[in-house]
């Protein structure tokens, strides 16, 4: 079966950093895009960052641009999210996702009923 496993979440003070990892296994068909999403308590699901696993192109939500960096290691089937200059408003459950039916350009719009999702890792930023 397809499995996506996130790790690296935790509690950090404003201005701090965290690095999230997402390990993928069980995909028979190639996915051309991986992404990170988040949902804060009482807030809407939000696309954070995506990366094309082929050419490495990246896309970011405006709210995290210049603070977060997505990267991948295709040999390890792993995607990372480096989160710097964290703010309390970044507090959320962060999810990794993969899908076979979207281009990377549209991947930030992925909905929870689409594709494959990990269990999530909690990020809490205190002021």
Short mmCIF file of N, CA and C in Angstrom, two decimals:
data_model
loop_
_atom_site.label_atom_id
_atom_site.label_comp_id
_atom_site.label_asym_id
_atom_site.label_seq_id
_atom_site.Cartn_x
_atom_site.Cartn_y
_atom_site.Cartn_z
N UNK A 1 0.83 -1.18 0.00
CA UNK A 1 0.00 0.00 0.00
C UNK A 1 0.88 1.25 0.00
N UNK A 2 0.28 2.36 -0.39
CA UNK A 2 0.99 3.62 -0.42
C UNK A 2 1.07 4.18 1.00
N UNK A 3 2.25 4.57 1.38
CA UNK A 3 2.45 5.18 2.69
C UNK A 3 3.27 6.46 2.57
N UNK A 4 2.81 7.49 3.24
CA UNK A 4 3.55 8.72 3.39
C UNK A 4 3.68 8.97 4.88
N UNK A 5 4.89 9.13 5.35
CA UNK A 5 5.15 9.28 6.77
C UNK A 5 5.91 10.56 7.02
N UNK A 6 5.28 11.49 7.74
CA UNK A 6 5.91 12.75 8.09
C UNK A 6 6.62 12.65 9.43
N UNK A 7 7.65 13.45 9.58
CA UNK A 7 8.34 13.56 10.85
C UNK A 7 8.98 14.93 10.94
N UNK A 8 9.41 15.30 12.13
CA UNK A 8 10.14 16.53 12.33
C UNK A 8 9.37 17.65 12.98
N UNK A 9 8.08 17.45 13.21
CA UNK A 9 7.31 18.48 13.88
C UNK A 9 7.69 18.61 15.34
N UNK A 10 7.19 19.67 15.94
CA UNK A 10 7.47 19.91 17.34
C UNK A 10 7.05 21.29 17.74
N UNK A 11 7.53 21.70 18.90
CA UNK A 11 7.21 23.01 19.45
C UNK A 11 8.45 23.89 19.41
N UNK A 12 8.28 25.11 18.94
CA UNK A 12 9.39 26.03 18.80
C UNK A 12 8.90 27.45 19.08
N UNK A 13 9.79 28.30 19.52
CA UNK A 13 9.43 29.70 19.74
C UNK A 13 9.51 30.49 18.44
N UNK A 14 8.77 31.58 18.40
CA UNK A 14 8.77 32.44 17.22
C UNK A 14 10.20 32.81 16.83
N UNK A 15 10.47 32.74 15.53
CA UNK A 15 11.79 33.01 15.02
C UNK A 15 12.65 31.78 14.85
N UNK A 16 12.21 30.66 15.41
CA UNK A 16 12.96 29.43 15.32
C UNK A 16 12.74 28.69 14.02
N UNK A 17 13.35 27.51 13.93
CA UNK A 17 13.32 26.71 12.71
C UNK A 17 12.97 25.26 13.00
N UNK A 18 12.37 24.63 12.01
CA UNK A 18 12.11 23.20 12.03
C UNK A 18 12.30 22.66 10.62
N UNK A 19 12.65 21.40 10.54
CA UNK A 19 12.77 20.73 9.26
C UNK A 19 11.88 19.50 9.25
N UNK A 20 10.90 19.49 8.37
CA UNK A 20 9.99 18.37 8.24
C UNK A 20 10.47 17.42 7.14
N UNK A 21 10.22 16.14 7.34
CA UNK A 21 10.56 15.12 6.36
C UNK A 21 9.33 14.30 6.01
N UNK A 22 9.26 13.85 4.78
CA UNK A 22 8.18 12.99 4.32
C UNK A 22 8.78 11.86 3.51
N UNK A 23 8.64 10.65 4.02
CA UNK A 23 9.13 9.46 3.33
C UNK A 23 7.97 8.75 2.65
N UNK A 24 8.16 8.39 1.39
CA UNK A 24 7.10 7.80 0.57
C UNK A 24 7.48 6.39 0.18
N UNK A 25 6.51 5.48 0.26
CA UNK A 25 6.72 4.11 -0.17
C UNK A 25 5.43 3.56 -0.77
N UNK A 26 5.55 2.54 -1.60
CA UNK A 26 4.40 1.83 -2.13
C UNK A 26 3.80 2.39 -3.40
N UNK A 27 4.32 3.47 -3.93
CA UNK A 27 3.80 4.03 -5.17
C UNK A 27 4.35 3.25 -6.36
N UNK A 28 3.45 2.67 -7.13
CA UNK A 28 3.85 1.94 -8.33
C UNK A 28 4.08 2.89 -9.49
N UNK A 29 3.16 3.82 -9.68
CA UNK A 29 3.30 4.83 -10.72
C UNK A 29 4.08 6.02 -10.17
N UNK A 30 4.80 6.66 -11.05
CA UNK A 30 5.58 7.83 -10.66
C UNK A 30 4.66 9.00 -10.37
N UNK A 31 4.92 9.67 -9.27
CA UNK A 31 4.26 10.93 -9.01
C UNK A 31 5.22 12.05 -9.39
N UNK A 32 4.73 13.00 -10.14
CA UNK A 32 5.60 14.07 -10.62
C UNK A 32 5.63 15.27 -9.68
N UNK A 33 4.85 15.20 -8.61
CA UNK A 33 4.82 16.33 -7.69
C UNK A 33 4.54 15.86 -6.27
N UNK A 34 5.20 16.47 -5.33
CA UNK A 34 4.94 16.26 -3.91
C UNK A 34 4.70 17.62 -3.27
N UNK A 35 3.93 17.61 -2.19
CA UNK A 35 3.64 18.88 -1.57
C UNK A 35 3.41 18.79 -0.08
N UNK A 36 3.52 19.95 0.55
CA UNK A 36 3.21 20.12 1.96
C UNK A 36 1.98 21.01 2.11
N UNK A 37 1.10 20.61 3.02
CA UNK A 37 -0.13 21.32 3.29
C UNK A 37 -0.28 21.46 4.79
N UNK A 38 -1.13 22.36 5.21
CA UNK A 38 -1.34 22.53 6.63
C UNK A 38 -2.78 22.92 6.92
N UNK A 39 -3.20 22.63 8.14
CA UNK A 39 -4.49 23.06 8.61
C UNK A 39 -4.40 23.42 10.08
N UNK A 40 -4.64 24.68 10.35
CA UNK A 40 -4.67 25.15 11.73
C UNK A 40 -6.05 24.91 12.31
N UNK A 41 -6.12 24.82 13.63
CA UNK A 41 -7.39 24.60 14.30
C UNK A 41 -8.37 25.70 13.94
N UNK A 42 -9.52 25.31 13.42
CA UNK A 42 -10.54 26.26 13.04
C UNK A 42 -10.29 27.00 11.75
N UNK A 43 -9.23 26.65 11.03
CA UNK A 43 -8.87 27.32 9.79
C UNK A 43 -9.03 26.37 8.60
N UNK A 44 -9.00 26.95 7.42
CA UNK A 44 -9.13 26.17 6.20
C UNK A 44 -7.82 25.48 5.84
N UNK A 45 -7.96 24.32 5.24
CA UNK A 45 -6.84 23.59 4.65
C UNK A 45 -6.11 24.50 3.65
N UNK A 46 -4.78 24.49 3.70
CA UNK A 46 -3.97 25.41 2.91
C UNK A 46 -2.76 24.71 2.30
N UNK A 47 -2.55 24.91 1.02
CA UNK A 47 -1.34 24.44 0.39
C UNK A 47 -0.16 25.33 0.78
N UNK A 48 0.96 24.72 1.12
CA UNK A 48 2.13 25.44 1.61
C UNK A 48 3.24 25.51 0.57
N UNK A 49 3.65 24.35 0.07
CA UNK A 49 4.76 24.30 -0.87
C UNK A 49 4.71 23.01 -1.66
N UNK A 50 5.13 23.06 -2.91
CA UNK A 50 5.18 21.87 -3.75
C UNK A 50 6.49 21.84 -4.51
N UNK A 51 6.88 20.64 -4.93
CA UNK A 51 8.09 20.48 -5.71
C UNK A 51 7.88 19.44 -6.80
N UNK A 52 8.34 19.77 -7.99
CA UNK A 52 8.32 18.84 -9.11
C UNK A 52 9.46 17.85 -8.91
N UNK A 53 9.13 16.58 -8.83
CA UNK A 53 10.16 15.57 -8.56
C UNK A 53 11.05 15.31 -9.76
N UNK A 54 10.67 15.83 -10.92
CA UNK A 54 11.50 15.69 -12.11
C UNK A 54 12.50 16.82 -12.25
N UNK A 55 12.01 18.03 -12.48
CA UNK A 55 12.90 19.15 -12.74
C UNK A 55 13.20 20.01 -11.51
N UNK A 56 12.55 19.72 -10.38
CA UNK A 56 12.84 20.43 -9.15
C UNK A 56 12.15 21.77 -8.99
N UNK A 57 11.27 22.13 -9.90
CA UNK A 57 10.54 23.39 -9.79
C UNK A 57 9.74 23.43 -8.50
N UNK A 58 9.69 24.59 -7.88
CA UNK A 58 9.00 24.74 -6.61
C UNK A 58 7.94 25.83 -6.68
N UNK A 59 6.93 25.70 -5.81
CA UNK A 59 5.85 26.67 -5.72
C UNK A 59 5.51 26.85 -4.25
N UNK A 60 5.23 28.09 -3.86
CA UNK A 60 4.99 28.40 -2.46
C UNK A 60 3.76 29.26 -2.28
N UNK A 61 3.09 29.05 -1.16
CA UNK A 61 2.07 29.99 -0.75
C UNK A 61 2.73 31.32 -0.39
N UNK A 62 2.03 32.40 -0.67
CA UNK A 62 2.59 33.72 -0.37
C UNK A 62 2.95 33.87 1.10
N UNK A 63 2.19 33.23 1.97
CA UNK A 63 2.39 33.38 3.40
C UNK A 63 3.70 32.79 3.90
N UNK A 64 4.32 31.90 3.13
CA UNK A 64 5.55 31.25 3.57
C UNK A 64 6.73 31.55 2.65
N UNK A 65 6.49 32.24 1.57
CA UNK A 65 7.55 32.56 0.62
C UNK A 65 8.69 33.30 1.32
N UNK A 66 9.90 32.91 1.01
CA UNK A 66 11.13 33.49 1.56
C UNK A 66 11.44 33.02 2.98
N UNK A 67 10.56 32.21 3.56
CA UNK A 67 10.81 31.63 4.88
C UNK A 67 10.94 30.12 4.85
N UNK A 68 10.16 29.47 4.00
CA UNK A 68 10.17 28.02 3.89
C UNK A 68 10.84 27.60 2.59
N UNK A 69 11.49 26.44 2.61
CA UNK A 69 12.11 25.89 1.42
C UNK A 69 11.78 24.41 1.31
N UNK A 70 11.22 24.02 0.18
CA UNK A 70 10.94 22.61 -0.07
C UNK A 70 12.05 22.02 -0.93
N UNK A 71 12.42 20.79 -0.63
CA UNK A 71 13.45 20.11 -1.40
C UNK A 71 13.15 18.62 -1.42
N UNK A 72 13.88 17.90 -2.24
CA UNK A 72 13.63 16.46 -2.31
C UNK A 72 14.92 15.69 -2.56
N UNK A 73 14.90 14.44 -2.14
CA UNK A 73 15.96 13.49 -2.44
C UNK A 73 15.26 12.31 -3.10
N UNK A 74 15.27 12.29 -4.41
CA UNK A 74 14.53 11.25 -5.14
C UNK A 74 15.06 9.85 -4.84
N UNK A 75 16.35 9.72 -4.64
CA UNK A 75 16.93 8.42 -4.33
C UNK A 75 16.40 7.86 -3.02
N UNK A 76 16.08 8.73 -2.09
CA UNK A 76 15.55 8.32 -0.79
C UNK A 76 14.03 8.38 -0.73
N UNK A 77 13.40 8.77 -1.83
CA UNK A 77 11.95 8.94 -1.86
C UNK A 77 11.47 9.80 -0.69
N UNK A 78 12.16 10.90 -0.51
CA UNK A 78 11.91 11.77 0.64
C UNK A 78 11.81 13.22 0.19
N UNK A 79 10.87 13.93 0.79
CA UNK A 79 10.68 15.35 0.56
C UNK A 79 10.83 16.07 1.89
N UNK A 80 11.44 17.24 1.86
CA UNK A 80 11.70 18.01 3.06
C UNK A 80 11.04 19.38 2.99
N UNK A 81 10.79 19.93 4.15
CA UNK A 81 10.34 21.31 4.26
C UNK A 81 11.15 21.98 5.35
N UNK A 82 12.05 22.85 4.94
CA UNK A 82 12.82 23.66 5.89
C UNK A 82 12.02 24.90 6.22
N UNK A 83 11.73 25.08 7.49
CA UNK A 83 10.88 26.16 7.96
C UNK A 83 11.71 27.08 8.84
N UNK A 84 11.95 28.29 8.36
CA UNK A 84 12.72 29.28 9.11
C UNK A 84 11.84 30.46 9.48
N UNK A 85 12.32 31.25 10.42
CA UNK A 85 11.61 32.45 10.87
C UNK A 85 10.15 32.14 11.17
N UNK A 86 9.93 31.10 11.93
CA UNK A 86 8.57 30.66 12.21
C UNK A 86 7.79 31.69 13.01
N UNK A 87 6.52 31.77 12.70
CA UNK A 87 5.60 32.70 13.35
C UNK A 87 4.48 31.91 14.02
N UNK A 88 3.85 32.49 15.04
CA UNK A 88 2.73 31.80 15.68
C UNK A 88 1.64 31.39 14.69
N UNK A 89 1.42 32.17 13.66
CA UNK A 89 0.40 31.83 12.67
C UNK A 89 0.77 30.63 11.80
N UNK A 90 2.00 30.14 11.92
CA UNK A 90 2.39 28.91 11.24
C UNK A 90 1.96 27.67 12.01
N UNK A 91 1.46 27.84 13.21
CA UNK A 91 1.00 26.71 14.01
C UNK A 91 -0.11 25.96 13.28
N UNK A 92 0.09 24.67 13.07
CA UNK A 92 -0.87 23.87 12.32
C UNK A 92 -0.41 22.42 12.31
N UNK A 93 -1.31 21.55 11.87
CA UNK A 93 -0.93 20.21 11.51
C UNK A 93 -0.43 20.25 10.06
N UNK A 94 0.76 19.73 9.83
CA UNK A 94 1.35 19.74 8.51
C UNK A 94 1.28 18.35 7.90
N UNK A 95 0.81 18.29 6.66
CA UNK A 95 0.63 17.04 5.95
C UNK A 95 1.44 17.01 4.67
N UNK A 96 1.95 15.86 4.36
CA UNK A 96 2.61 15.60 3.09
C UNK A 96 1.63 14.88 2.17
N UNK A 97 1.67 15.19 0.88
CA UNK A 97 0.74 14.57 -0.06
C UNK A 97 1.39 14.30 -1.41
N UNK A 98 0.84 13.31 -2.09
CA UNK A 98 1.23 12.98 -3.46
C UNK A 98 -0.02 12.68 -4.26
N UNK A 99 0.03 12.95 -5.55
CA UNK A 99 -1.09 12.65 -6.43
C UNK A 99 -0.58 12.39 -7.82
N UNK A 100 -1.39 11.68 -8.59
CA UNK A 100 -1.01 11.29 -9.94
C UNK A 100 -1.76 12.05 -11.02
N UNK A 101 -2.74 12.85 -10.63
CA UNK A 101 -3.65 13.46 -11.59
C UNK A 101 -3.56 14.98 -11.67
N UNK A 102 -2.56 15.56 -11.07
CA UNK A 102 -2.38 17.00 -11.14
C UNK A 102 -0.96 17.35 -11.57
N UNK A 103 -0.84 18.45 -12.27
CA UNK A 103 0.47 19.00 -12.56
C UNK A 103 1.00 19.68 -11.30
N UNK A 104 2.29 19.87 -11.24
CA UNK A 104 2.86 20.51 -10.07
C UNK A 104 2.40 21.96 -9.95
N UNK A 105 2.14 22.59 -11.08
CA UNK A 105 1.68 23.98 -11.07
C UNK A 105 0.35 24.14 -10.35
N UNK A 106 -0.50 23.11 -10.42
CA UNK A 106 -1.81 23.18 -9.78
C UNK A 106 -1.86 22.46 -8.44
N UNK A 107 -0.75 21.94 -7.98
CA UNK A 107 -0.75 21.03 -6.84
C UNK A 107 -1.11 21.71 -5.52
N UNK A 108 -0.85 22.99 -5.40
CA UNK A 108 -1.19 23.71 -4.17
C UNK A 108 -2.69 23.68 -3.90
N UNK A 109 -3.48 23.43 -4.94
CA UNK A 109 -4.92 23.35 -4.79
C UNK A 109 -5.45 21.97 -4.46
N UNK A 110 -4.59 21.02 -4.21
CA UNK A 110 -5.00 19.65 -3.90
C UNK A 110 -5.92 19.62 -2.69
N UNK A 111 -7.02 18.90 -2.83
CA UNK A 111 -7.99 18.77 -1.75
C UNK A 111 -7.82 17.43 -1.04
N UNK A 112 -8.34 17.35 0.18
CA UNK A 112 -8.10 16.18 1.02
C UNK A 112 -8.67 14.89 0.47
N UNK A 113 -9.66 14.97 -0.41
CA UNK A 113 -10.22 13.76 -0.99
C UNK A 113 -9.41 13.27 -2.19
N UNK A 114 -8.40 14.02 -2.59
CA UNK A 114 -7.56 13.64 -3.71
C UNK A 114 -6.24 13.05 -3.22
N UNK A 115 -5.69 12.12 -3.99
CA UNK A 115 -4.33 11.68 -3.79
C UNK A 115 -4.10 10.89 -2.51
N UNK A 116 -2.86 10.90 -2.09
CA UNK A 116 -2.42 10.17 -0.92
C UNK A 116 -1.85 11.13 0.11
N UNK A 117 -2.14 10.88 1.37
CA UNK A 117 -1.76 11.79 2.44
C UNK A 117 -1.12 11.05 3.59
N UNK A 118 -0.19 11.70 4.24
CA UNK A 118 0.38 11.18 5.46
C UNK A 118 -0.52 11.47 6.65
N UNK A 119 -0.07 11.04 7.81
CA UNK A 119 -0.87 11.19 9.02
C UNK A 119 -0.75 12.58 9.64
N UNK A 120 0.23 13.33 9.22
CA UNK A 120 0.43 14.68 9.71
C UNK A 120 1.44 14.75 10.84
N UNK A 121 2.06 15.90 10.96
CA UNK A 121 2.97 16.18 12.07
C UNK A 121 2.67 17.58 12.58
N UNK A 122 2.55 17.71 13.89
CA UNK A 122 2.12 18.96 14.49
C UNK A 122 3.29 19.93 14.63
N UNK A 123 3.06 21.16 14.21
CA UNK A 123 4.01 22.25 14.41
C UNK A 123 3.33 23.31 15.27
N UNK A 124 3.96 23.63 16.38
CA UNK A 124 3.43 24.64 17.29
C UNK A 124 4.48 25.72 17.50
N UNK A 125 4.12 26.95 17.21
CA UNK A 125 5.02 28.09 17.35
C UNK A 125 4.46 29.02 18.40
N UNK A 126 5.22 29.25 19.45
CA UNK A 126 4.79 30.11 20.53
C UNK A 126 5.45 31.48 20.43
N UNK A 127 4.76 32.49 20.91
CA UNK A 127 5.27 33.84 20.89
C UNK A 127 6.03 34.18 22.15
#
